[in-house]
GROMACS .gro file of C-alpha atoms in nm:
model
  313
    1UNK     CA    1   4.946   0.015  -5.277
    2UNK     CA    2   4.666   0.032  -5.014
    3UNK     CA    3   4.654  -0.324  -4.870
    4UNK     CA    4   4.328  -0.357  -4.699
    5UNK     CA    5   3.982  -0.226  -4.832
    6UNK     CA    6   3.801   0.084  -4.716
    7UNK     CA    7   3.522  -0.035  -4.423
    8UNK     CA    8   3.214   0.105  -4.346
    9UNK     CA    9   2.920   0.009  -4.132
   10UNK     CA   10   2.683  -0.196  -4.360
   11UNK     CA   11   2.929  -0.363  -4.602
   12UNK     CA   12   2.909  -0.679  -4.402
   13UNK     CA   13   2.561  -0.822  -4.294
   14UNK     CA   14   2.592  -0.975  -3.971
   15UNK     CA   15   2.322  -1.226  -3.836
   16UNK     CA   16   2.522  -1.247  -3.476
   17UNK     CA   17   2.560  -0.913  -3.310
   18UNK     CA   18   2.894  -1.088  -3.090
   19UNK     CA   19   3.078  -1.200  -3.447
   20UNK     CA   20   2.979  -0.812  -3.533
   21UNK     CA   21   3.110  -0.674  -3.215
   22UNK     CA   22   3.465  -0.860  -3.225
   23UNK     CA   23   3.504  -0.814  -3.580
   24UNK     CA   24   3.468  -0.457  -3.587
   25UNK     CA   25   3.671  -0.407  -3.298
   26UNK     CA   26   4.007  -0.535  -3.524
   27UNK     CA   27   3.875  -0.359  -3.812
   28UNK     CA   28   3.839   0.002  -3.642
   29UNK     CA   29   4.189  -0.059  -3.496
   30UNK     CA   30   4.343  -0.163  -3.807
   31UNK     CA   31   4.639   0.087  -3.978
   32UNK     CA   32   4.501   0.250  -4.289
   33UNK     CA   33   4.857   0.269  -4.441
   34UNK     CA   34   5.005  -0.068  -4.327
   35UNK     CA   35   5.307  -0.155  -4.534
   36UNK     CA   36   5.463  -0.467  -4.527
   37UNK     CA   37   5.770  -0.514  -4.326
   38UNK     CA   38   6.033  -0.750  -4.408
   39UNK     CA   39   6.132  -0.997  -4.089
   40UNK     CA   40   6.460  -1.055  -3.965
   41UNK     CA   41   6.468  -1.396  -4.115
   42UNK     CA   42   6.434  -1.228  -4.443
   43UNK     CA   43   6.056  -1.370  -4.469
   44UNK     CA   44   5.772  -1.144  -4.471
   45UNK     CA   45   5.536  -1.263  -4.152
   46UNK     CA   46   5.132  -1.113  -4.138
   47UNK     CA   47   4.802  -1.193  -3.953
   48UNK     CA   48   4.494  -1.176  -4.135
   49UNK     CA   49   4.113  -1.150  -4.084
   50UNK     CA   50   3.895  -1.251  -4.332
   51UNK     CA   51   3.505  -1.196  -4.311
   52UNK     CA   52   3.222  -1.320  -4.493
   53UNK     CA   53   3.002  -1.032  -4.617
   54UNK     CA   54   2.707  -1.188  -4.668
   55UNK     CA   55   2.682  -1.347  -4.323
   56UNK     CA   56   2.957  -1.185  -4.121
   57UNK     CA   57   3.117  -1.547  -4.058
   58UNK     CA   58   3.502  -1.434  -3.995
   59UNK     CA   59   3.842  -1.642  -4.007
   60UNK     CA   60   4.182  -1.505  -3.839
   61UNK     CA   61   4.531  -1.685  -3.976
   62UNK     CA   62   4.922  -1.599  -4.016
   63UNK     CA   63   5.089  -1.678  -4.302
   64UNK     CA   64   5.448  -1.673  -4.397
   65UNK     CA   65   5.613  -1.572  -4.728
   66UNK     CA   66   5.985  -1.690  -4.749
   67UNK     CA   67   6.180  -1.692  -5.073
   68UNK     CA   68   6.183  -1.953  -5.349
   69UNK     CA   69   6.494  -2.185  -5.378
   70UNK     CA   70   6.760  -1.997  -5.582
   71UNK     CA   71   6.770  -2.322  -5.768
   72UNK     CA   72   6.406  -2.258  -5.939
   73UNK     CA   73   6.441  -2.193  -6.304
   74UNK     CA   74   6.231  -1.856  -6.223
   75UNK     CA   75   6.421  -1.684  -5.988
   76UNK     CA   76   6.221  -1.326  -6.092
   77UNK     CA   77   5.982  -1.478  -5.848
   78UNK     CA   78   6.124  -1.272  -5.526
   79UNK     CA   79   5.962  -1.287  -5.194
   80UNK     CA   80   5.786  -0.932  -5.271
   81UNK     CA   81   5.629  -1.118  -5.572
   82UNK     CA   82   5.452  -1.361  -5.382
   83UNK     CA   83   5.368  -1.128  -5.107
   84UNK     CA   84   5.181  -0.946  -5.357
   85UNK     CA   85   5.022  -1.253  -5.493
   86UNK     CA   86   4.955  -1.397  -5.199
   87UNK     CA   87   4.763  -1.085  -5.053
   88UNK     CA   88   4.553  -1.078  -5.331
   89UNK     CA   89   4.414  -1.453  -5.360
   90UNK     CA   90   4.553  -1.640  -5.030
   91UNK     CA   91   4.269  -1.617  -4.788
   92UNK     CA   92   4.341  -1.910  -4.564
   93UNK     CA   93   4.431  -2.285  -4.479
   94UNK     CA   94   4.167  -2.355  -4.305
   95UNK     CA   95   3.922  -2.658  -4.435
   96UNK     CA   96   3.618  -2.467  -4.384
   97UNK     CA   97   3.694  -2.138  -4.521
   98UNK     CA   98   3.830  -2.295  -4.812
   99UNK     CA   99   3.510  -2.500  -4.864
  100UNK     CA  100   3.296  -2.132  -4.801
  101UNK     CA  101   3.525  -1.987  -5.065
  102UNK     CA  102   3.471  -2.234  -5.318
  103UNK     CA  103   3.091  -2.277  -5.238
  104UNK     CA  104   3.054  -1.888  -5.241
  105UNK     CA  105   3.364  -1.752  -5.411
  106UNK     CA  106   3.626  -1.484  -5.318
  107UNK     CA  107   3.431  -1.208  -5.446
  108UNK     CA  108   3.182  -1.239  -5.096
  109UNK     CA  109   3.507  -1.203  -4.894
  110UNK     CA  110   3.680  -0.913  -4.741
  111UNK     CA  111   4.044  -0.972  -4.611
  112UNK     CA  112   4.229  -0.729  -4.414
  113UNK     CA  113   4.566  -0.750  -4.256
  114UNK     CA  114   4.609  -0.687  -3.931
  115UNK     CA  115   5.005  -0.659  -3.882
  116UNK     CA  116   5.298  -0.759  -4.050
  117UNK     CA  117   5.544  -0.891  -3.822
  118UNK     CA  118   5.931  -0.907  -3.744
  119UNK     CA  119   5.953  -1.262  -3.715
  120UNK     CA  120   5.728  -1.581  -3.732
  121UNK     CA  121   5.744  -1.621  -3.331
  122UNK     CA  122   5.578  -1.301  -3.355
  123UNK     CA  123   5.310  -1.419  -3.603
  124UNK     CA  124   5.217  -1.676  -3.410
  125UNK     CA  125   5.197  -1.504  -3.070
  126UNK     CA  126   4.948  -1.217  -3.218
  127UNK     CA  127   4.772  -1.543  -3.328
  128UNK     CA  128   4.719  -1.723  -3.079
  129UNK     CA  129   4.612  -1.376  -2.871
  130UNK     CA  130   4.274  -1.305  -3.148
  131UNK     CA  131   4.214  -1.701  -3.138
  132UNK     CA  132   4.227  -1.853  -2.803
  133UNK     CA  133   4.022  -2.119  -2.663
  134UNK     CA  134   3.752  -1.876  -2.478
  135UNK     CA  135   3.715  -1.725  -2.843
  136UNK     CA  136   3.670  -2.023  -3.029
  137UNK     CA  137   3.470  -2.202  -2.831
  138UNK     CA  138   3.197  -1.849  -2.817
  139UNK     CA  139   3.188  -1.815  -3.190
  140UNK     CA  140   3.231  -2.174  -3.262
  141UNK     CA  141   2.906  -2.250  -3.048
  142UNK     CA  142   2.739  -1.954  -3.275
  143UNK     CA  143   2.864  -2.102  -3.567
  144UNK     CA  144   2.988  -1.790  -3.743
  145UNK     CA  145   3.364  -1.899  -3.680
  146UNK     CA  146   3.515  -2.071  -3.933
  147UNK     CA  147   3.843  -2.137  -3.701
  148UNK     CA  148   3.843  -2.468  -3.582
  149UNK     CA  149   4.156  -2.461  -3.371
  150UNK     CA  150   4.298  -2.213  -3.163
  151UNK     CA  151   4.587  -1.985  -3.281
  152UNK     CA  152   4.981  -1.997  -3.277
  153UNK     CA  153   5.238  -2.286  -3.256
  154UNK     CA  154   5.102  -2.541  -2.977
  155UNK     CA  155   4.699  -2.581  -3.147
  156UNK     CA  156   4.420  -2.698  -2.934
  157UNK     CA  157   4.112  -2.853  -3.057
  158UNK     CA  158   3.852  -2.782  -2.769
  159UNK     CA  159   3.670  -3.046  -2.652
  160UNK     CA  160   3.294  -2.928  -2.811
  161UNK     CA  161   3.462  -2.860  -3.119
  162UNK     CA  162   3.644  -3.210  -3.154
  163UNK     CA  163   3.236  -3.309  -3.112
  164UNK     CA  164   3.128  -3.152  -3.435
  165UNK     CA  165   3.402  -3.162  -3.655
  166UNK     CA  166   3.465  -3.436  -3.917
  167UNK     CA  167   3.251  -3.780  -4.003
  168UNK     CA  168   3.283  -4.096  -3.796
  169UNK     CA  169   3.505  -4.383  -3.942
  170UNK     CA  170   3.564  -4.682  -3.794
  171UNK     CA  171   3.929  -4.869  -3.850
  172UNK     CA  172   3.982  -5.239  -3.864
  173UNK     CA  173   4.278  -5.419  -3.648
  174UNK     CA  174   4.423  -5.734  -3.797
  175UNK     CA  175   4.491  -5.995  -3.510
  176UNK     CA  176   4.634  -6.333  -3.562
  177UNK     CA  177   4.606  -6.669  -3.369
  178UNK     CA  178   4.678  -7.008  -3.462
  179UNK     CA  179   4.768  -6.918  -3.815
  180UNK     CA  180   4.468  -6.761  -3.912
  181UNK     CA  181   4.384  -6.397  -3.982
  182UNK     CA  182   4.103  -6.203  -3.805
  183UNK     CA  183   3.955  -5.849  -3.836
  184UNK     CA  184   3.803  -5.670  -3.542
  185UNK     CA  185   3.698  -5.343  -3.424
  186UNK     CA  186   3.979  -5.146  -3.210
  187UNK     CA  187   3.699  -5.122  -2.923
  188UNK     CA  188   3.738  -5.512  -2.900
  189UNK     CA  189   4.082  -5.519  -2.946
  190UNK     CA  190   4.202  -5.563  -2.572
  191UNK     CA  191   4.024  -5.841  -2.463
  192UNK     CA  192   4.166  -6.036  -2.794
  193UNK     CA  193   4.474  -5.962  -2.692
  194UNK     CA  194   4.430  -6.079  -2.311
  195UNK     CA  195   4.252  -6.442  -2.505
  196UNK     CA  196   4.604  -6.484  -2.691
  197UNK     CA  197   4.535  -6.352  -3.040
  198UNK     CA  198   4.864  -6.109  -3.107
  199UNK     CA  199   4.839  -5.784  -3.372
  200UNK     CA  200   4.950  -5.918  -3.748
  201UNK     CA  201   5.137  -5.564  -3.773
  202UNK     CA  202   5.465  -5.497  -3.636
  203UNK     CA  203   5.441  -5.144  -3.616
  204UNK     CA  204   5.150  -5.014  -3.367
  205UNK     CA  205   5.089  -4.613  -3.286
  206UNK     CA  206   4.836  -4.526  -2.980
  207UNK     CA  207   4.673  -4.258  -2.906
  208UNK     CA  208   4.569  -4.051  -2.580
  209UNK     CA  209   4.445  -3.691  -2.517
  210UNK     CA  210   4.616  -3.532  -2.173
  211UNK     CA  211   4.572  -3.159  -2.058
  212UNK     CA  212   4.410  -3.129  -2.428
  213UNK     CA  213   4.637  -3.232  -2.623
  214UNK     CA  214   4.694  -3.530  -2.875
  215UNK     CA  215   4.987  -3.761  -2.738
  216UNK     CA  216   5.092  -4.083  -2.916
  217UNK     CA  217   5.267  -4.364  -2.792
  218UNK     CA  218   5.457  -4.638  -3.074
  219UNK     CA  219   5.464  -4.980  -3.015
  220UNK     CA  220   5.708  -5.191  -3.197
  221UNK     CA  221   5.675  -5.571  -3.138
  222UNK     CA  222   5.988  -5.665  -3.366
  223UNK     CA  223   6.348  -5.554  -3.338
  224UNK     CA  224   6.430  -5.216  -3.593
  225UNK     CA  225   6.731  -5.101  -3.633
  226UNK     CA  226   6.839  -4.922  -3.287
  227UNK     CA  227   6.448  -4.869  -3.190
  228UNK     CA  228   6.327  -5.061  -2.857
  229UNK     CA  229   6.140  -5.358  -2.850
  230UNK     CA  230   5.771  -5.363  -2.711
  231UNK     CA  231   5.613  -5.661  -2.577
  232UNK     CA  232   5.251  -5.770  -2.628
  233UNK     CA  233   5.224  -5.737  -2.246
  234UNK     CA  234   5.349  -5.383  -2.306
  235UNK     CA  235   5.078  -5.316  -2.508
  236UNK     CA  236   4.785  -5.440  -2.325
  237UNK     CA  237   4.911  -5.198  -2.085
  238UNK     CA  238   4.900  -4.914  -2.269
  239UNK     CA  239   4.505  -5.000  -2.390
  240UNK     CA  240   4.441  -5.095  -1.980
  241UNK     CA  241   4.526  -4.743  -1.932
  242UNK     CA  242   4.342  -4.526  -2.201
  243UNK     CA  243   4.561  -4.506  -2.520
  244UNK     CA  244   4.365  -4.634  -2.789
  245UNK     CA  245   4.389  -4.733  -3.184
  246UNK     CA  246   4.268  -4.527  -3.408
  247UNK     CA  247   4.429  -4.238  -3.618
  248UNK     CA  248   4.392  -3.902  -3.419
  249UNK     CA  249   4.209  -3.727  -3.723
  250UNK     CA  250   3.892  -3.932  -3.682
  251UNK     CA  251   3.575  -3.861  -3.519
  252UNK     CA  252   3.583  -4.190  -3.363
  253UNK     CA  253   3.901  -4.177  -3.170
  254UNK     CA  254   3.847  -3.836  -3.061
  255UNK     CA  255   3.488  -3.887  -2.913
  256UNK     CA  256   3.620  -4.154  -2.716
  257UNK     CA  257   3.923  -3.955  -2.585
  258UNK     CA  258   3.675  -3.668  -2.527
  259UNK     CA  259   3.452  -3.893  -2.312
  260UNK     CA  260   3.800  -3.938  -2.090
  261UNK     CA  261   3.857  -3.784  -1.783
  262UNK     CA  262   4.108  -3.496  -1.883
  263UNK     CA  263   4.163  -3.300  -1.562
  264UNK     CA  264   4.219  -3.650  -1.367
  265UNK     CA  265   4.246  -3.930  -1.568
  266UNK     CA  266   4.146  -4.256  -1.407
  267UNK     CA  267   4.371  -4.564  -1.487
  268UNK     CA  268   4.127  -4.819  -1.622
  269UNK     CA  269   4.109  -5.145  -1.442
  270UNK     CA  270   4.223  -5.444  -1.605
  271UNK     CA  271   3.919  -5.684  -1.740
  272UNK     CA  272   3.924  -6.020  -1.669
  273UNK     CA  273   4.073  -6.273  -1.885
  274UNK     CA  274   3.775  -6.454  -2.057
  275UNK     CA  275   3.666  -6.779  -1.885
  276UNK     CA  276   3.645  -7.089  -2.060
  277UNK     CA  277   3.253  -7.122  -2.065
  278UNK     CA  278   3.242  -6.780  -2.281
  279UNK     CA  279   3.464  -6.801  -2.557
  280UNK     CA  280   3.543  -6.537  -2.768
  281UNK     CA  281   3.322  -6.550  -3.080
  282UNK     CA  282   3.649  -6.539  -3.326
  283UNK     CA  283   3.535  -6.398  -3.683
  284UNK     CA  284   3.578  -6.602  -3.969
  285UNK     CA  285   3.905  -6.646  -4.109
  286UNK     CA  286   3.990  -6.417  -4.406
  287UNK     CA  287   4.011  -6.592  -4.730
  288UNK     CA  288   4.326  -6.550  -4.896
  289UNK     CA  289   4.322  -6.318  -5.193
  290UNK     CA  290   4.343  -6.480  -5.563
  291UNK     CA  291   4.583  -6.339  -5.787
  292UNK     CA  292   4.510  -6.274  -6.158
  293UNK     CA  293   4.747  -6.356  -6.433
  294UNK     CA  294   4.958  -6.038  -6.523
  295UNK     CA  295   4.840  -5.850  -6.837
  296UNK     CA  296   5.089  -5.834  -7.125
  297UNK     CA  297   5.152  -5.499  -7.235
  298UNK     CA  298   4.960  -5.360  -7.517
  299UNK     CA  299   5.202  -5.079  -7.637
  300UNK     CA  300   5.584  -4.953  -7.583
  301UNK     CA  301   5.664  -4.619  -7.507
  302UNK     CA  302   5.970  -4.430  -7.712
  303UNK     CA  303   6.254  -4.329  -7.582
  304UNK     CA  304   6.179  -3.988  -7.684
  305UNK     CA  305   5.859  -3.966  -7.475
  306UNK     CA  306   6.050  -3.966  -7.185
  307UNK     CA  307   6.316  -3.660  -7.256
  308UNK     CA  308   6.129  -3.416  -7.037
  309UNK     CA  309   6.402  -3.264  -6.937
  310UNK     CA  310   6.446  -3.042  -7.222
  311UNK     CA  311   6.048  -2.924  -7.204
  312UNK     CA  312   6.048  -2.774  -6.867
  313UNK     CA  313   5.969  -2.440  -6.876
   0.00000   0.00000   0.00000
């Protein structure tokens, strides 16, 4: 079974002569009778290109096909099953080529594979050679790269693309002080925390971007199990010196890590506590949720309802 499809100048209708350039260079280079090769792991590893033809807009992936637990009820589906299924509909992971391929559909798509490989190491490494940084951040400024993260094990988000990737969302902190609850924006939550309010969670996670990568830092302000306690001085710390809240995904957090110096990061100095004449404008005090009364079941299930064991197929 030939795996990828026969190429010729003019299937694909570029609108960036680079994309065109690259593209074509893997293509041309590409084995005409590629086989797949089983790995020494017993998993079948390959690296894939797949290319817009209307546009020319190109995403490069690996992908891994190990065998299903013996355990399954259908153990006729070997590894060479879904290698075969998987070559025919699996074009990719990635959010944005899975939102072209639904907007478009697979029938404006050409895949190819590039190489099947001995082991998932392997995979990876050919990876992260087609997509490094240099090569993401060239298409990704032309917009005709629908990789948003550079290849192999250890991804990096480059700093332009963290800039246009995802929608800003901004997260609430819960801080408590003399009994009362308060909700405030994690931009403000340092100098709460240096006017005595403490966090109403336990359980705190930080976040920081060094040499380009995503680092987080947990915070635990109550004794669990054989963890380390944290401090609330601890914390303040951590925020005087660039970690901030926010989950790592969002737009939010990773502007303001972008904005940070990366190469040199400067500690940043500690603000001073807030003087008596300018108190902290404390929100208001969340009301406390009412409770309705608990709805009375309308209907019983049978017994019978529940025997799904016997129906799986």
């Amino acid at each position: 079974m030939k795996l990828n499809p026969t190429y010729s100048s003019g299937d694909i209708n570029f609108i960036h002569d680079e994309a065109q350039i690259f593209v074509e260079s893997i293509i041309n280079n590409l084995d005409d009778n590629i086989t797949p090769i089983l790995g020494d792991d017993g998993s079948y590893h390959y690296v894939y290109l797949v290319v817009n033809k209307t546009n020319g807009f190109f995403y490069i992936g690996k992908k891994t096909v190990k065998e299903l637990n013996s355990k399954r009820k259908f153990k006729s589906h070997s590894v060479e099953v879904q290698l075969q299924y998987l070559l025919k509909m699996y074009y990719g992971s990635g959010r944005n080529i899975q939102k072209a391929i639904e907007t478009e559909g697979k029938s404006n798509f050409l895949k190819f594979v590039i190489k099947f490989c001995k082991s998932s190491k392997e995979g990876f490494d050919l990876e992260n050679r087609l997509v490094d940084e240099e090569t993401l951040k060239q298409f990704f400024n032309l917009q005709c790269m629908y990789n948003i993260q550079t290849g192999g094990i250890r991804h990096k988000i480059p700093l332009i693309v963290n800039k246009r990737v995802g929608k800003a969302r901004e997260l609430s902190i819960y801080l408590i002080k003399n009994e009362n609850t308060f909700k405030v924006k994690p931009s403000e939550v340092l100098k709460y925390l240096l006017d005595g309010y403490v966090p109403k969670s336990y359980f705190i996670k930080l976040y920081k971007i060094e040499n380009q990568r995503m680092k987080e830092k947990q915070i635990r302000l109550k004794k669990c199990g054989t963890n380390s306690l944290n401090s609330i001085s601890d914390l303040i710390h951590a925020l005087q010196n660039g970690w901030i809240f926010g989950h790592p995904k969002t737009l939010r957090a990773k502007q303001h890590l972008a904005n940070q110096s990366i190469e040199q990061p400067q500690l940043v100095q500690p603000p001073q506590p807030l003087q008596p004449p300018q108190p902290v404008q404390a929100p208001q005090p969340l009301q406390p949720i009412k409770q309705g009364r608990p709805r009375k079941p309308t209907f019983q299930f049978e017994a019978s309802l529940f025997d799904w064991q016997d129906k799986i197929i």
